[in-house]
Coordinates of C-alpha atoms in Angstrom, one line a residue:
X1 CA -43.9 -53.6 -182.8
X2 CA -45.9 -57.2 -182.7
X3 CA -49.5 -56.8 -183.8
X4 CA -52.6 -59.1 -182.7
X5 CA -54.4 -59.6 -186.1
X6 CA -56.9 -62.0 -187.3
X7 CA -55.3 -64.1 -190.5
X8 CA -57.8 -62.1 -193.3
X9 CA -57.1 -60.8 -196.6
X10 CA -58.6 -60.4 -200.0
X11 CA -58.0 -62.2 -203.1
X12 CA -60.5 -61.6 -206.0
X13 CA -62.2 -64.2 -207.0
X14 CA -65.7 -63.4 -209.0
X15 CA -65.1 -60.4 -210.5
X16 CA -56.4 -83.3 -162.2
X17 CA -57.7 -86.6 -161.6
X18 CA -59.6 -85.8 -158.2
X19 CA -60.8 -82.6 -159.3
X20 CA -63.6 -82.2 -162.5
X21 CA -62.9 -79.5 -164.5
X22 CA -65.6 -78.1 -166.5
X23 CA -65.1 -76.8 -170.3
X24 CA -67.4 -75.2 -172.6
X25 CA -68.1 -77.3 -175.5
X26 CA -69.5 -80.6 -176.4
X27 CA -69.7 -84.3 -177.4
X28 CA -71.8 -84.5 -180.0
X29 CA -72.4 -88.4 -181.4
X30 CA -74.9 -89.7 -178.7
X31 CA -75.1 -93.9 -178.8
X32 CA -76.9 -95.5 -176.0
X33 CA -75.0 -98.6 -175.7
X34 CA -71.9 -99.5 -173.8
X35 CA -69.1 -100.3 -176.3
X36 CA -65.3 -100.5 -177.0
X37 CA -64.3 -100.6 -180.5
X38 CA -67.8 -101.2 -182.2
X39 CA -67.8 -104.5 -179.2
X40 CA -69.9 -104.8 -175.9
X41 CA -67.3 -104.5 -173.4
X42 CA -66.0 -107.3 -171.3
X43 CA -67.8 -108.0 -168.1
X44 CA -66.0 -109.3 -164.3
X45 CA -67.6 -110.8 -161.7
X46 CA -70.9 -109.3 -160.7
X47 CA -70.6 -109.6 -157.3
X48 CA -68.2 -106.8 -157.5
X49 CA -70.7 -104.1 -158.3
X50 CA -72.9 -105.0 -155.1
X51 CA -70.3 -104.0 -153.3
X52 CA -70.1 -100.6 -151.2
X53 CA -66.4 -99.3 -150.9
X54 CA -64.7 -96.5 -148.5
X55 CA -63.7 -94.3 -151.4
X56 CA -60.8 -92.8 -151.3
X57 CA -60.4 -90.4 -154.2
X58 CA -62.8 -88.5 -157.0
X59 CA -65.4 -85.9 -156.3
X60 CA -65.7 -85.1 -152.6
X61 CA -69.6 -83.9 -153.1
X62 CA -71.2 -84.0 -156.6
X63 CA -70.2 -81.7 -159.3
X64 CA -72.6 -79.8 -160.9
X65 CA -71.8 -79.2 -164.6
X66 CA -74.3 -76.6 -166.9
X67 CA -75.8 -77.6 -169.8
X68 CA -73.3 -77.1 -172.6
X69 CA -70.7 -77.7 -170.6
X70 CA -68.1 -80.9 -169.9
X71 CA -66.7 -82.2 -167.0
X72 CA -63.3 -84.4 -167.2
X73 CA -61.8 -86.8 -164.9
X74 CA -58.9 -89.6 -164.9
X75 CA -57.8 -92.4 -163.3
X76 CA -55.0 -92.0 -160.5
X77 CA -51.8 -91.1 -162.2
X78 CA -53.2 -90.8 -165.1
X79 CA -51.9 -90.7 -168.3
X80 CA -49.6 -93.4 -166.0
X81 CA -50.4 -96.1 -165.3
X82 CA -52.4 -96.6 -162.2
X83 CA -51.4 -98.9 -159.0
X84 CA -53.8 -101.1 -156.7
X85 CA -55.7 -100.4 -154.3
X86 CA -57.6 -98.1 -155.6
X87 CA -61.5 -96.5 -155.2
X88 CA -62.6 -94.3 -156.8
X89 CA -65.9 -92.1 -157.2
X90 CA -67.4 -89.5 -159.4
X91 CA -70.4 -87.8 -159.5
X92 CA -71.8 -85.5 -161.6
X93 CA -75.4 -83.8 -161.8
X94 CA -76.6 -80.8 -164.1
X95 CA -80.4 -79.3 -164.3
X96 CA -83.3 -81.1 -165.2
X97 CA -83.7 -80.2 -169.3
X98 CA -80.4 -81.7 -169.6
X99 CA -78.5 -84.9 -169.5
X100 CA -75.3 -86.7 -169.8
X101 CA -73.3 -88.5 -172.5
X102 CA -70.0 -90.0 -171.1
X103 CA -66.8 -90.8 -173.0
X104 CA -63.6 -92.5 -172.0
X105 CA -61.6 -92.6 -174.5
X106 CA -59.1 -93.8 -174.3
X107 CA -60.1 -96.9 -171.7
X108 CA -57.7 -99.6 -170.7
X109 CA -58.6 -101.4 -167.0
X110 CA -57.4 -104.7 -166.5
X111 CA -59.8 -107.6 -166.4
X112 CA -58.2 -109.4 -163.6
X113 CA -59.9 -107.4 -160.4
X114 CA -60.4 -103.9 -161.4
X115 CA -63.5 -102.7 -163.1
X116 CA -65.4 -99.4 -163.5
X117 CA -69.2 -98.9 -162.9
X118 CA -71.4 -96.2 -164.0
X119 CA -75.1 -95.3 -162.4
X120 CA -77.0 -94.0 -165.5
X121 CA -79.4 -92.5 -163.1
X122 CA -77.1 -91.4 -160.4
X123 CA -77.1 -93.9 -157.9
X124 CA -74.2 -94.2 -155.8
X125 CA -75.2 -98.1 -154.4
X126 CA -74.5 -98.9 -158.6
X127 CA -78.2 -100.9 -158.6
X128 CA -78.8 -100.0 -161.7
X129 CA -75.4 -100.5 -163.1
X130 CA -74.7 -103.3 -166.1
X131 CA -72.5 -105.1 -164.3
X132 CA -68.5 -104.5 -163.7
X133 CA -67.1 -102.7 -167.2
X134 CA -63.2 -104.1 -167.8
X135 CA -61.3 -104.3 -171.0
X136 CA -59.3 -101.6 -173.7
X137 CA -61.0 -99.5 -176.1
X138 CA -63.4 -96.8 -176.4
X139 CA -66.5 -96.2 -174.1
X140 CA -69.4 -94.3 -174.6
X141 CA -73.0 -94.4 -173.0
X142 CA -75.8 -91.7 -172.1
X143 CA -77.7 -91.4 -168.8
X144 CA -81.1 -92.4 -168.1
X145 CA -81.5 -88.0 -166.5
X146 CA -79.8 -84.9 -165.2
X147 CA -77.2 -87.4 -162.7
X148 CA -74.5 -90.0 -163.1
X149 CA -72.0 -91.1 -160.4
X150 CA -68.7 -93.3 -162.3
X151 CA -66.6 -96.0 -159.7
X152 CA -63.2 -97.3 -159.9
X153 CA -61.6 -100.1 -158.1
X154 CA -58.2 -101.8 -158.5
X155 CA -57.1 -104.9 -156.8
X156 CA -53.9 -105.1 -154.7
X157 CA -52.3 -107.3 -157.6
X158 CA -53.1 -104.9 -160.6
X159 CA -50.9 -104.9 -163.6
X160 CA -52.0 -101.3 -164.0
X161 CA -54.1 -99.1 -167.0
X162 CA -55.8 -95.8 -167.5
X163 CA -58.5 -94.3 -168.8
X164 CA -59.5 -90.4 -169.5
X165 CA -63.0 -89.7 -169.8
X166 CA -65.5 -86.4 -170.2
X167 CA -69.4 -86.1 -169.6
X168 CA -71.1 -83.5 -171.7
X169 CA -74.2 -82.2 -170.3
X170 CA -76.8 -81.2 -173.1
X171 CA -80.3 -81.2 -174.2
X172 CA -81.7 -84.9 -174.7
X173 CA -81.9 -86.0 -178.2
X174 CA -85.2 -85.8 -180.3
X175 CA -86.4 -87.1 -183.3
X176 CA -85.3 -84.2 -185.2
X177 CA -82.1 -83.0 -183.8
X178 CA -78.7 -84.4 -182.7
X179 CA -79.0 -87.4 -184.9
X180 CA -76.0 -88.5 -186.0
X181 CA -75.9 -88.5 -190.1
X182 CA -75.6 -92.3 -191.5
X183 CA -72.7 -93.2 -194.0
X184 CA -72.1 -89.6 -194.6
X185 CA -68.5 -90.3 -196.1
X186 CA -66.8 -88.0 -194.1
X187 CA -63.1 -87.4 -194.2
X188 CA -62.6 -88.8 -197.8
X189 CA -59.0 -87.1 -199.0
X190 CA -58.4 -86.9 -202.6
X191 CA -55.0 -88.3 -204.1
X192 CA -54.1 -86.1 -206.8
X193 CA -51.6 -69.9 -197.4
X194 CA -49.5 -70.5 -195.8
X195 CA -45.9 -69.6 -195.3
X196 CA -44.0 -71.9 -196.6
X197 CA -46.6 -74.1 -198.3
X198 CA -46.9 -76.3 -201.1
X199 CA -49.7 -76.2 -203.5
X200 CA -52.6 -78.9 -202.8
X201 CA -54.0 -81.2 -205.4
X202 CA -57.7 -80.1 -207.3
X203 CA -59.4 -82.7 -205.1
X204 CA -57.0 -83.2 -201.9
X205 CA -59.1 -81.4 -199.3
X206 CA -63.1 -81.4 -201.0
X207 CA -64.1 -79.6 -197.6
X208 CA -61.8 -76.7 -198.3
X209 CA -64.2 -73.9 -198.6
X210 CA -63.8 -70.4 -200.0
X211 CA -65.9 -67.2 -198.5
X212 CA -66.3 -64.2 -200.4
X213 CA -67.4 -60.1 -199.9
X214 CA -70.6 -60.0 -201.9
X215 CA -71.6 -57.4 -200.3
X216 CA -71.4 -53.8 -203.1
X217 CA -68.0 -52.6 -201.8
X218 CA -66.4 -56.1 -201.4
X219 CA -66.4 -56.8 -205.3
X220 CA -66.3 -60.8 -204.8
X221 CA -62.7 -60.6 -203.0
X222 CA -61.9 -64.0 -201.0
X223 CA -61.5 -62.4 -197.8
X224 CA -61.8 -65.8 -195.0
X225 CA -61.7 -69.6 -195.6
X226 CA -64.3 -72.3 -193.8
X227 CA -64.8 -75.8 -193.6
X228 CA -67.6 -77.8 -195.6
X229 CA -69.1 -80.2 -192.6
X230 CA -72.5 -81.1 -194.4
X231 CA -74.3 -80.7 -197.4
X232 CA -76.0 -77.0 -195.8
X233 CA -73.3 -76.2 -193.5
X234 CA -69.8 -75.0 -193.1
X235 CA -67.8 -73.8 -190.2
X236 CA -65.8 -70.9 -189.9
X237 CA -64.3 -68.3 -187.5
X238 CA -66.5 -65.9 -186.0
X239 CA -64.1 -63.2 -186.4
X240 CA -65.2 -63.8 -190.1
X241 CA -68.8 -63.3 -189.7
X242 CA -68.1 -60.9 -186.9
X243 CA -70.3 -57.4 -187.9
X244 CA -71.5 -59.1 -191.4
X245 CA -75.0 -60.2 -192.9
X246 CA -75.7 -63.5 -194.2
X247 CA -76.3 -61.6 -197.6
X248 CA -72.9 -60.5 -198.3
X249 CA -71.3 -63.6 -198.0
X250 CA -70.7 -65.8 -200.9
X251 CA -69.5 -69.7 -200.2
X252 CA -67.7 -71.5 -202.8
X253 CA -66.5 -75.2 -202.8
X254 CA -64.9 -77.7 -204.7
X255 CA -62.6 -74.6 -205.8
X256 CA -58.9 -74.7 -206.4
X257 CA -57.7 -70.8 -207.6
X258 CA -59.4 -68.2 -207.2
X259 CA -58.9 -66.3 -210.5
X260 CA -62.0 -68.2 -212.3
X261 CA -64.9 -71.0 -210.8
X262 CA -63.7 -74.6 -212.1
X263 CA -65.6 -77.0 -213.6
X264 CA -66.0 -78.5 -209.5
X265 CA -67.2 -75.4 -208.3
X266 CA -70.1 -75.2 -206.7
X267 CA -71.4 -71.7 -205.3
X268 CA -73.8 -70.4 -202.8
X269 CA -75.1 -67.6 -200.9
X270 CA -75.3 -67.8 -197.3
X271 CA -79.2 -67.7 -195.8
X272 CA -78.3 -67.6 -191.9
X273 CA -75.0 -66.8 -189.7
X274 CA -74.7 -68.6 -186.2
X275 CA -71.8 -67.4 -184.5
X276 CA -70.7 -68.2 -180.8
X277 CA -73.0 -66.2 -178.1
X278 CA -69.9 -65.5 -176.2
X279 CA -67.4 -64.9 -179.4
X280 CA -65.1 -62.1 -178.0
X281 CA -63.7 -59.7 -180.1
X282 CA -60.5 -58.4 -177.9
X283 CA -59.6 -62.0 -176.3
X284 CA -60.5 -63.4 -179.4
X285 CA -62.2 -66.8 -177.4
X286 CA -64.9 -68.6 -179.1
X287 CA -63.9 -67.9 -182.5
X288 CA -66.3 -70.0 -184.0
X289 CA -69.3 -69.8 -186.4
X290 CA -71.5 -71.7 -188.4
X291 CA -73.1 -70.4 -191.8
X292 CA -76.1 -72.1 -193.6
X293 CA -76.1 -72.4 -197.2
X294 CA -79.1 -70.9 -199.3
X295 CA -79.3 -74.4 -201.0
X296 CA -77.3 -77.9 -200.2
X297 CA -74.3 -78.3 -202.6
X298 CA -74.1 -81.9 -204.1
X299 CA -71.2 -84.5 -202.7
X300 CA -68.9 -85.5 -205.9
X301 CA -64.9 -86.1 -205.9
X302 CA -64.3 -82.5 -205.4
X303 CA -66.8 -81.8 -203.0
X304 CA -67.2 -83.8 -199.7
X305 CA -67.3 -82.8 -195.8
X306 CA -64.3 -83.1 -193.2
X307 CA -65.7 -85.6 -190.7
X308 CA -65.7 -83.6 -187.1
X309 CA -63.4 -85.1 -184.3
X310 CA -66.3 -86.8 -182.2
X311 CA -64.3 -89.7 -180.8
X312 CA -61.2 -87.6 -180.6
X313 CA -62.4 -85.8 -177.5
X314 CA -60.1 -86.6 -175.0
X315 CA -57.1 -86.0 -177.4
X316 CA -54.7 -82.9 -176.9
X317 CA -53.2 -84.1 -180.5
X318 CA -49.8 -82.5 -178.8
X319 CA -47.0 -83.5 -181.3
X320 CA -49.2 -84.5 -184.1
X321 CA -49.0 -83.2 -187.6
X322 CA -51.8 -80.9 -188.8
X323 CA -52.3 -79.4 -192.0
X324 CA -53.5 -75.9 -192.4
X325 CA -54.9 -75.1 -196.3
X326 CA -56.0 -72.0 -197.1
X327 CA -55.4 -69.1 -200.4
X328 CA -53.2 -67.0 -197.5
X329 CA -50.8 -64.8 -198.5
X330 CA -47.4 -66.2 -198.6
X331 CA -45.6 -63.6 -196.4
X332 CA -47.1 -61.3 -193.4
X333 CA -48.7 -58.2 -195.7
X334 CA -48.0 -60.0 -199.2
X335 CA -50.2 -61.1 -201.8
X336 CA -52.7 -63.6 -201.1
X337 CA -52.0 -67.0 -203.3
X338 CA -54.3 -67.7 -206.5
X339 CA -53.6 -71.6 -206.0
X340 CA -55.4 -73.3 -202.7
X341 CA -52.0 -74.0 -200.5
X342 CA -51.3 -76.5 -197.8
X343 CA -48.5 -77.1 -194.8
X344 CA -48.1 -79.2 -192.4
X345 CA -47.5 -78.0 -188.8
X346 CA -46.8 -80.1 -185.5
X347 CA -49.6 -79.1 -183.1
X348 CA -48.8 -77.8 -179.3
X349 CA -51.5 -78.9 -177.0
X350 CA -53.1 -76.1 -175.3
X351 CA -50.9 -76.5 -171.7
X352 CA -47.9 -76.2 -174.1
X353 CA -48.5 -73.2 -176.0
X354 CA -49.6 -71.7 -172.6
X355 CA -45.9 -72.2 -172.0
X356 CA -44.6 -70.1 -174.9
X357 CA -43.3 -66.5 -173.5
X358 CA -45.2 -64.8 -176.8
X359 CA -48.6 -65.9 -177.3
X360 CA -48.9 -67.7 -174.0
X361 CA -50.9 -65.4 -171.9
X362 CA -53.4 -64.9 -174.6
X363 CA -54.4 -68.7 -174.4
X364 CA -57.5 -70.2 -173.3
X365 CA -59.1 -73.7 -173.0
X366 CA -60.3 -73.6 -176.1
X367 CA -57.5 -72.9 -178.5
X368 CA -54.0 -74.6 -178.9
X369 CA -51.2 -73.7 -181.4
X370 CA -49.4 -75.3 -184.3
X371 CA -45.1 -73.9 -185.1
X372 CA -42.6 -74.7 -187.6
X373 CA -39.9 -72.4 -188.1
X374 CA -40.5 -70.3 -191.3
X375 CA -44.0 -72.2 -191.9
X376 CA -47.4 -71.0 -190.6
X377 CA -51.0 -70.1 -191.4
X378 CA -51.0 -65.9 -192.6
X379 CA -53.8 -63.5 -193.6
X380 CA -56.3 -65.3 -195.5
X381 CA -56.6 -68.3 -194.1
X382 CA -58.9 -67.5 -191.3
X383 CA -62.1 -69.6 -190.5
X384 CA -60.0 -72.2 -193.0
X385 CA -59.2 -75.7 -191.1
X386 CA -56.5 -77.0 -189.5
X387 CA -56.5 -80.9 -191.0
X388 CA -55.7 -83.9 -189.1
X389 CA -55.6 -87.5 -191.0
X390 CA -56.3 -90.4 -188.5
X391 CA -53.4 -92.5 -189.1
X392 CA -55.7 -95.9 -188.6
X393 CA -58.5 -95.2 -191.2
X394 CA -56.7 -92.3 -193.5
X395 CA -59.9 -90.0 -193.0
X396 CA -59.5 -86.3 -192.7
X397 CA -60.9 -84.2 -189.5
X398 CA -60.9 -80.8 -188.6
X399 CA -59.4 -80.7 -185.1
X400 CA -58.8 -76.9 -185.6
X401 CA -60.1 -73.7 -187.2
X402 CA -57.4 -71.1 -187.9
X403 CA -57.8 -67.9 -185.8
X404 CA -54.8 -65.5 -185.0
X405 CA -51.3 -64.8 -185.1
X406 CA -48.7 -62.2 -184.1
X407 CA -46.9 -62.0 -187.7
X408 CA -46.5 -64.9 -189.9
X409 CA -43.7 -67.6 -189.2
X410 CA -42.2 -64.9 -187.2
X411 CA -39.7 -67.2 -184.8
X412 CA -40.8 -68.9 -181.8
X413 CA -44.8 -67.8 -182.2
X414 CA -47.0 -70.3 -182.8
X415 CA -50.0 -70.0 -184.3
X416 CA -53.3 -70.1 -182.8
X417 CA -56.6 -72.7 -183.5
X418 CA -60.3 -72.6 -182.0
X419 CA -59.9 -76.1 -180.1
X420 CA -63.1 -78.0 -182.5
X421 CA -63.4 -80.9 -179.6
X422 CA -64.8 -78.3 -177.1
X423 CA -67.9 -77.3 -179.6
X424 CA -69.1 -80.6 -181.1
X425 CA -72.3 -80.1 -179.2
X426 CA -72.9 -76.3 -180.1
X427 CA -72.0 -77.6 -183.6
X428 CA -74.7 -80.7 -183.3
X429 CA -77.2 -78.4 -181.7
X430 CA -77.6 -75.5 -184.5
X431 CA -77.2 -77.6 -187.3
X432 CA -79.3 -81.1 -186.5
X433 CA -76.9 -83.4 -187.7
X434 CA -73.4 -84.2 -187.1
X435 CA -71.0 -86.2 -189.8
X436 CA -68.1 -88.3 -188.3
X437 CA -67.1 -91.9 -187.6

């Protein structure tokens, strides 16, 4: 008979394009200006944006998205390329505490006749637009309020492009809050549970953090793995914080067994548990929490944070390689491993595990899979990360956290992730800073 369970143990350690369609989650790394790749984006001719066009596809009447919420849209065809003739409109309001950040990433529109405006306030006559934005790269900008309306044209004699983008409504920045942290160092892998696994070096993945039973019956066992995402923070399922106080939680990191702390180690005890309001126990959907540390730890070879996947938004990472690390066991009901333990796993985006006959029906927008036959996360490596390296810069994010199974590596069931894209916001709102690049 298969079994639903959550990936826990114990190990002792101390003795479509027209349509918007709107996600819980976030954005997270707010930057006022326009810009592709770190550059001000190209500009076309500006008597372009003066003019008014019959639009022909888009949003019908204007979306309204809530506040924590995202809506996405694409350009025609999209991700093909799309063809001339084009016009397009979008646009998007939410309530009156609350405004946008939009993202297309990523954003390729020819330079040669098609262009894309944005209204920062709304304002479907584009007066207050910055001129005609063309070019490749990545886009990113924040309304002036609660509305934005986005335009597309493309000439008759396009060569074609694409872009995919999503607006986040949330609560304005302040002085204190939703600041992004500078030259954090995030992602920073060092050289030097999982079924089928290899051991991982001392220093490979310095986010890898350990969670512990403090509490009187729970004699120090390692019962969950979490993430390390700032000096006070680290993420984690909230089916490991689900029915526990902050008290009986230890946190250790820069760890690499768990039969003795390491000269890296650093230890804490957990002073506050935020997990997900809408964390469901049976469905298992928002399986995500944060816990804040009694005291920051200190940054050193051993010990540094994952950078979170801000710019990554629009990616389904379908086909890419993920590593899970965790002190798992190393079979479904076996021993947990004393060693920290990694494997890499090719991710299914969350329309393709939807697709699998097994775990299919169980998935929701905000989880996607990873499967390799006789390799997989097992129980103990809950709340732990599921890694991804950018292949341009090397750095390390944590695109996944690992939440539940049917079995271990048990053929053609994949594992299941929290999607971490569709929280950056809930992440940047409870904790006041954000690390990524």
């Amino acid at each position: 008979m298969n079994v639903l369970f959550m990936h826990t143990a114990s190990s002792r350690l101390f003795s479509s394009v027209w349509v918007i369609a709107l996600l819980s989650g976030c954005l997270g790394e707010l930057r006022p200006a326009l810009h592709i790749n770190q550059t001000v984006l190209s500009i076309s001719d500006n008597n372009s944006s003066a003019q008014l066009r019959q639009y022909t596809c888009g949003t019908t009447t204007t979306v309204y998205v809530s506040k924590g919420y995202q809506g996405r849209f694409a350009s025609p065809n999209y991700p093909n390329l799309y063809s001339g003739g084009a016009d397009c409109l979008w646009t998007l309001t939410t309530s009156t505490d609350a405004q946008f950040t939009l993202i297309c990433d990523p954003l390729s529109i020819s330079c040669t006749g098609d262009y894309l405006l944005f209204s920062p306030s709304g304002d479907t006559a584009f007066s207050d637009a910055v001129n005609p934005i063309c070019g490749s790269g990545r886009l990113q900008v924040t309304s002036k309020a609660n509305s934005i309306a986005i335009a597309f044209h493309s000439s008759y004699y396009t060569n074609g492009g694409g872009f995919s983008c999503v607006a986040q409504a949330q609560a304005p920045p302040t002085t204190s809050t939703l600041a992004p942290t500078p030259n954090c160092q995030c992602g920073i892998k060092g050289q030097n549970r999982v079924v089928g696994g290899q051991s991982a070096g001392v220093t490979e993945w310095p986010w890898q953090t350990l969670l512990a039973d403090i509490s009187p019956s729970g004699g120090g066992n390692q019962y969950c793995g979490a993430t390390l995402i700032s000096p006070n923070w680290v993420l984690t399922a909230a089916h490991c914080t689900h029915n526990r106080i902050a008290a009986n939680i230890g946190v250790v990191v820069g760890q690499y067994d768990t039969k003795s702390l390491s000269s890296t180690s650093q230890v804490r005890r957990v002073s506050q548990i935020v997990q997900h309001p809408n964390f469901n126990r049976t469905t298992v959907n928002h399986d995500i929490a944060l816990l804040k540390l009694d005291s920051p730890v200190s940054f050193t070879a051993a010990v540094r944070p994952v950078c979170l996947p801000n710019r990554f938004v629009n990616y389904n990472f379908d086909k890419q390689i993920g590593t899970v690390t965790g002190w798992g066991t190393t079979t479904f009901g076996g021993t947990a491993s004393p060693n920290l333990l990694e494997v890499a796993l090719p991710i299914i985006s969350t329309e393709n595990c939807r697709l699998n006959s097994i775990v299919g029906s169980k998935i929701t927008e905000n989880m996607f899979c990873t499967y390799a036959e006789n390799k997989d996360a097992c129980q103990g490596d809950s709340g732990g990360p599921l890694n991804w390296i950018d292949p341009q810069t090397g750095l390390g994010y944590i695109v996944g956290i690992t939440s539940f199974g049917i079995g271990c590596a048990k053929l053609n069931t994949p594992g299941v992730y929290t999607k971490v894209t569709n929280y950056l916001s809930w992440i940047q709102q409870n904790t006041g800073t954000i690390c990524s690049v």
